[in-house]
Every structure is written in C-alpha cells, then in structure tokens.
Amino acid sequence: DGAIHIANALRTNTTLLKLNLAVNHFGPNGASHIANALLTNTTLTKLDLSCNLIYSTGAVEIFSALRTNTTLLKLSLNDNEICKEGTLD
C-alpha cells in the first residue's frame, strides 16, 4: 500500500514542507496511516489529501492527529465524501 510507505517516510522527514497526495485513492485505511505519521511529523506545513476516498472514517483519524500535530497549517480534504460524522466535537 502506497500510503504505508509515504507514512513511514513522513515519520522521519526533517525537510519536506509541502506534500500533494491528491487523487491517490488511499481510502480510510491509507488515511489512518497518514494520520499516524502526522502524530510525529514536525516539519510538514501543507498537505493535500483531496480525492482520496477517505470518507468520514479517515477524516476523523486525520482530525484526531491534528490535535497533537502543531506544524501543519494547511490541509485540503476536498472531494473525500466527508459528512457530519467526519467532524470532531
């Protein structure tokens, strides 16, 4: 799974600031791997996950990771079919 390899790279990344992962169809499982990487990544400031079919399930995982991640400033999740359940209280 491509998301696993990207997530592994993001965990140890010290230079990459912007990453466009749009239209890779990672799905909720891939979003979970990216979310786990965001827990430890301290350099990425912009991430585009548009059109990846992450749905509400994957969005919740990403949003949860952002409670810990303080460096990501811009996140694009367009066209992922996220509904109200995909938000956090």
JSON list of C-alpha atoms in Angstrom, two decimals:
[
{"chain": "A", "resi": 1, "resn": "ASP", "atom": "CA", "xyz": [0.00, 0.00, 0.00]},
{"chain": "A", "resi": 2, "resn": "GLY", "atom": "CA", "xyz": [1.47, 3.34, -1.08]},
{"chain": "A", "resi": 3, "resn": "ALA", "atom": "CA", "xyz": [0.11, 5.20, 1.94]},
{"chain": "A", "resi": 4, "resn": "ILE", "atom": "CA", "xyz": [2.14, 2.97, 4.25]},
{"chain": "A", "resi": 5, "resn": "HIS", "atom": "CA", "xyz": [5.40, 3.85, 2.50]},
{"chain": "A", "resi": 6, "resn": "ILE", "atom": "CA", "xyz": [4.57, 7.56, 2.44]},
{"chain": "A", "resi": 7, "resn": "ALA", "atom": "CA", "xyz": [3.58, 7.49, 6.12]},
{"chain": "A", "resi": 8, "resn": "ASN", "atom": "CA", "xyz": [6.86, 5.78, 7.03]},
{"chain": "A", "resi": 9, "resn": "ALA", "atom": "CA", "xyz": [8.78, 8.47, 5.18]},
{"chain": "A", "resi": 10, "resn": "LEU", "atom": "CA", "xyz": [6.79, 11.25, 6.86]},
{"chain": "A", "resi": 11, "resn": "ARG", "atom": "CA", "xyz": [7.62, 9.90, 10.31]},
{"chain": "A", "resi": 12, "resn": "THR", "atom": "CA", "xyz": [11.31, 10.56, 9.76]},
{"chain": "A", "resi": 13, "resn": "ASN", "atom": "CA", "xyz": [11.00, 13.58, 7.45]},
{"chain": "A", "resi": 14, "resn": "THR", "atom": "CA", "xyz": [13.01, 16.62, 8.52]},
{"chain": "A", "resi": 15, "resn": "THR", "atom": "CA", "xyz": [12.94, 18.73, 5.34]},
{"chain": "A", "resi": 16, "resn": "LEU", "atom": "CA", "xyz": [9.71, 18.31, 3.35]},
{"chain": "A", "resi": 17, "resn": "LEU", "atom": "CA", "xyz": [7.31, 21.21, 3.97]},
{"chain": "A", "resi": 18, "resn": "LYS", "atom": "CA", "xyz": [4.58, 20.67, 1.35]},
{"chain": "A", "resi": 19, "resn": "LEU", "atom": "CA", "xyz": [3.13, 17.42, 0.05]},
{"chain": "A", "resi": 20, "resn": "ASN", "atom": "CA", "xyz": [0.44, 16.88, -2.58]},
{"chain": "A", "resi": 21, "resn": "LEU", "atom": "CA", "xyz": [-1.11, 13.41, -2.30]},
{"chain": "A", "resi": 22, "resn": "ALA", "atom": "CA", "xyz": [-4.31, 14.23, -4.18]},
{"chain": "A", "resi": 23, "resn": "VAL", "atom": "CA", "xyz": [-6.04, 11.57, -6.29]},
{"chain": "A", "resi": 24, "resn": "ASN", "atom": "CA", "xyz": [-4.29, 8.51, -4.89]},
{"chain": "A", "resi": 25, "resn": "HIS", "atom": "CA", "xyz": [-7.43, 6.76, -3.62]},
{"chain": "A", "resi": 26, "resn": "PHE", "atom": "CA", "xyz": [-5.83, 5.80, -0.27]},
{"chain": "A", "resi": 27, "resn": "GLY", "atom": "CA", "xyz": [-9.18, 5.17, 1.35]},
{"chain": "A", "resi": 28, "resn": "PRO", "atom": "CA", "xyz": [-9.82, 5.26, 5.12]},
{"chain": "A", "resi": 29, "resn": "ASN", "atom": "CA", "xyz": [-7.04, 2.76, 5.80]},
{"chain": "A", "resi": 30, "resn": "GLY", "atom": "CA", "xyz": [-4.48, 4.92, 4.00]},
{"chain": "A", "resi": 31, "resn": "ALA", "atom": "CA", "xyz": [-5.76, 7.99, 5.84]},
{"chain": "A", "resi": 32, "resn": "SER", "atom": "CA", "xyz": [-5.15, 6.15, 9.10]},
{"chain": "A", "resi": 33, "resn": "HIS", "atom": "CA", "xyz": [-1.50, 5.56, 8.16]},
{"chain": "A", "resi": 34, "resn": "ILE", "atom": "CA", "xyz": [-1.05, 9.22, 7.18]},
{"chain": "A", "resi": 35, "resn": "ALA", "atom": "CA", "xyz": [-2.73, 10.31, 10.43]},
{"chain": "A", "resi": 36, "resn": "ASN", "atom": "CA", "xyz": [-0.33, 8.19, 12.48]},
{"chain": "A", "resi": 37, "resn": "ALA", "atom": "CA", "xyz": [2.60, 9.78, 10.68]},
{"chain": "A", "resi": 38, "resn": "LEU", "atom": "CA", "xyz": [1.24, 13.26, 11.42]},
{"chain": "A", "resi": 39, "resn": "LEU", "atom": "CA", "xyz": [1.47, 12.46, 15.13]},
{"chain": "A", "resi": 40, "resn": "THR", "atom": "CA", "xyz": [5.26, 12.56, 14.93]},
{"chain": "A", "resi": 41, "resn": "ASN", "atom": "CA", "xyz": [5.97, 14.72, 11.87]},
{"chain": "A", "resi": 42, "resn": "THR", "atom": "CA", "xyz": [7.18, 18.19, 12.87]},
{"chain": "A", "resi": 43, "resn": "THR", "atom": "CA", "xyz": [8.05, 19.76, 9.53]},
{"chain": "A", "resi": 44, "resn": "LEU", "atom": "CA", "xyz": [5.12, 19.39, 7.13]},
{"chain": "A", "resi": 45, "resn": "THR", "atom": "CA", "xyz": [3.11, 22.63, 6.88]},
{"chain": "A", "resi": 46, "resn": "LYS", "atom": "CA", "xyz": [0.86, 21.89, 3.87]},
{"chain": "A", "resi": 47, "resn": "LEU", "atom": "CA", "xyz": [-0.83, 18.61, 2.94]},
{"chain": "A", "resi": 48, "resn": "ASP", "atom": "CA", "xyz": [-3.28, 17.94, 0.13]},
{"chain": "A", "resi": 49, "resn": "LEU", "atom": "CA", "xyz": [-5.30, 14.73, 0.54]},
{"chain": "A", "resi": 50, "resn": "SER", "atom": "CA", "xyz": [-8.07, 15.67, -1.92]},
{"chain": "A", "resi": 51, "resn": "CYS", "atom": "CA", "xyz": [-9.84, 12.93, -3.88]},
{"chain": "A", "resi": 52, "resn": "ASN", "atom": "CA", "xyz": [-8.55, 10.01, -1.82]},
{"chain": "A", "resi": 53, "resn": "LEU", "atom": "CA", "xyz": [-11.86, 8.39, -0.83]},
{"chain": "A", "resi": 54, "resn": "ILE", "atom": "CA", "xyz": [-11.03, 8.69, 2.86]},
{"chain": "A", "resi": 55, "resn": "TYR", "atom": "CA", "xyz": [-14.68, 9.26, 3.83]},
{"chain": "A", "resi": 56, "resn": "SER", "atom": "CA", "xyz": [-15.72, 10.28, 7.34]},
{"chain": "A", "resi": 57, "resn": "THR", "atom": "CA", "xyz": [-13.83, 7.43, 8.96]},
{"chain": "A", "resi": 58, "resn": "GLY", "atom": "CA", "xyz": [-10.48, 8.57, 7.60]},
{"chain": "A", "resi": 59, "resn": "ALA", "atom": "CA", "xyz": [-11.25, 12.23, 8.25]},
{"chain": "A", "resi": 60, "resn": "VAL", "atom": "CA", "xyz": [-11.81, 11.58, 11.94]},
{"chain": "A", "resi": 61, "resn": "GLU", "atom": "CA", "xyz": [-8.38, 9.93, 12.14]},
{"chain": "A", "resi": 62, "resn": "ILE", "atom": "CA", "xyz": [-6.72, 12.88, 10.39]},
{"chain": "A", "resi": 63, "resn": "PHE", "atom": "CA", "xyz": [-8.53, 15.40, 12.61]},
{"chain": "A", "resi": 64, "resn": "SER", "atom": "CA", "xyz": [-7.55, 13.48, 15.74]},
{"chain": "A", "resi": 65, "resn": "ALA", "atom": "CA", "xyz": [-3.89, 13.58, 14.70]},
{"chain": "A", "resi": 66, "resn": "LEU", "atom": "CA", "xyz": [-4.14, 17.35, 14.28]},
{"chain": "A", "resi": 67, "resn": "ARG", "atom": "CA", "xyz": [-4.85, 17.66, 17.99]},
{"chain": "A", "resi": 68, "resn": "THR", "atom": "CA", "xyz": [-1.21, 16.65, 18.50]},
{"chain": "A", "resi": 69, "resn": "ASN", "atom": "CA", "xyz": [0.41, 18.00, 15.34]},
{"chain": "A", "resi": 70, "resn": "THR", "atom": "CA", "xyz": [1.10, 21.72, 15.67]},
{"chain": "A", "resi": 71, "resn": "THR", "atom": "CA", "xyz": [3.06, 22.34, 12.47]},
{"chain": "A", "resi": 72, "resn": "LEU", "atom": "CA", "xyz": [0.53, 21.50, 9.75]},
{"chain": "A", "resi": 73, "resn": "LEU", "atom": "CA", "xyz": [-1.04, 24.83, 8.75]},
{"chain": "A", "resi": 74, "resn": "LYS", "atom": "CA", "xyz": [-2.99, 23.93, 5.62]},
{"chain": "A", "resi": 75, "resn": "LEU", "atom": "CA", "xyz": [-4.90, 20.73, 4.92]},
{"chain": "A", "resi": 76, "resn": "SER", "atom": "CA", "xyz": [-7.00, 20.02, 1.82]},
{"chain": "A", "resi": 77, "resn": "LEU", "atom": "CA", "xyz": [-9.59, 17.26, 2.05]},
{"chain": "A", "resi": 78, "resn": "ASN", "atom": "CA", "xyz": [-11.78, 18.20, -0.92]},
{"chain": "A", "resi": 79, "resn": "ASP", "atom": "CA", "xyz": [-13.89, 15.53, -2.60]},
{"chain": "A", "resi": 80, "resn": "ASN", "atom": "CA", "xyz": [-13.48, 12.82, 0.02]},
{"chain": "A", "resi": 81, "resn": "GLU", "atom": "CA", "xyz": [-17.18, 12.36, 0.77]},
{"chain": "A", "resi": 82, "resn": "ILE", "atom": "CA", "xyz": [-16.85, 13.53, 4.36]},
{"chain": "A", "resi": 83, "resn": "CYS", "atom": "CA", "xyz": [-20.19, 14.02, 6.09]},
{"chain": "A", "resi": 84, "resn": "LYS", "atom": "CA", "xyz": [-21.12, 15.35, 9.52]},
{"chain": "A", "resi": 85, "resn": "GLU", "atom": "CA", "xyz": [-19.85, 12.19, 11.24]},
{"chain": "A", "resi": 86, "resn": "GLY", "atom": "CA", "xyz": [-16.41, 13.07, 9.87]},
{"chain": "A", "resi": 87, "resn": "THR", "atom": "CA", "xyz": [-16.05, 16.02, 12.21]},
{"chain": "A", "resi": 88, "resn": "LEU", "atom": "CA", "xyz": [-14.96, 16.17, 15.80]},
{"chain": "A", "resi": 89, "resn": "ASP", "atom": "CA", "xyz": [-16.76, 17.84, 18.67]}
]
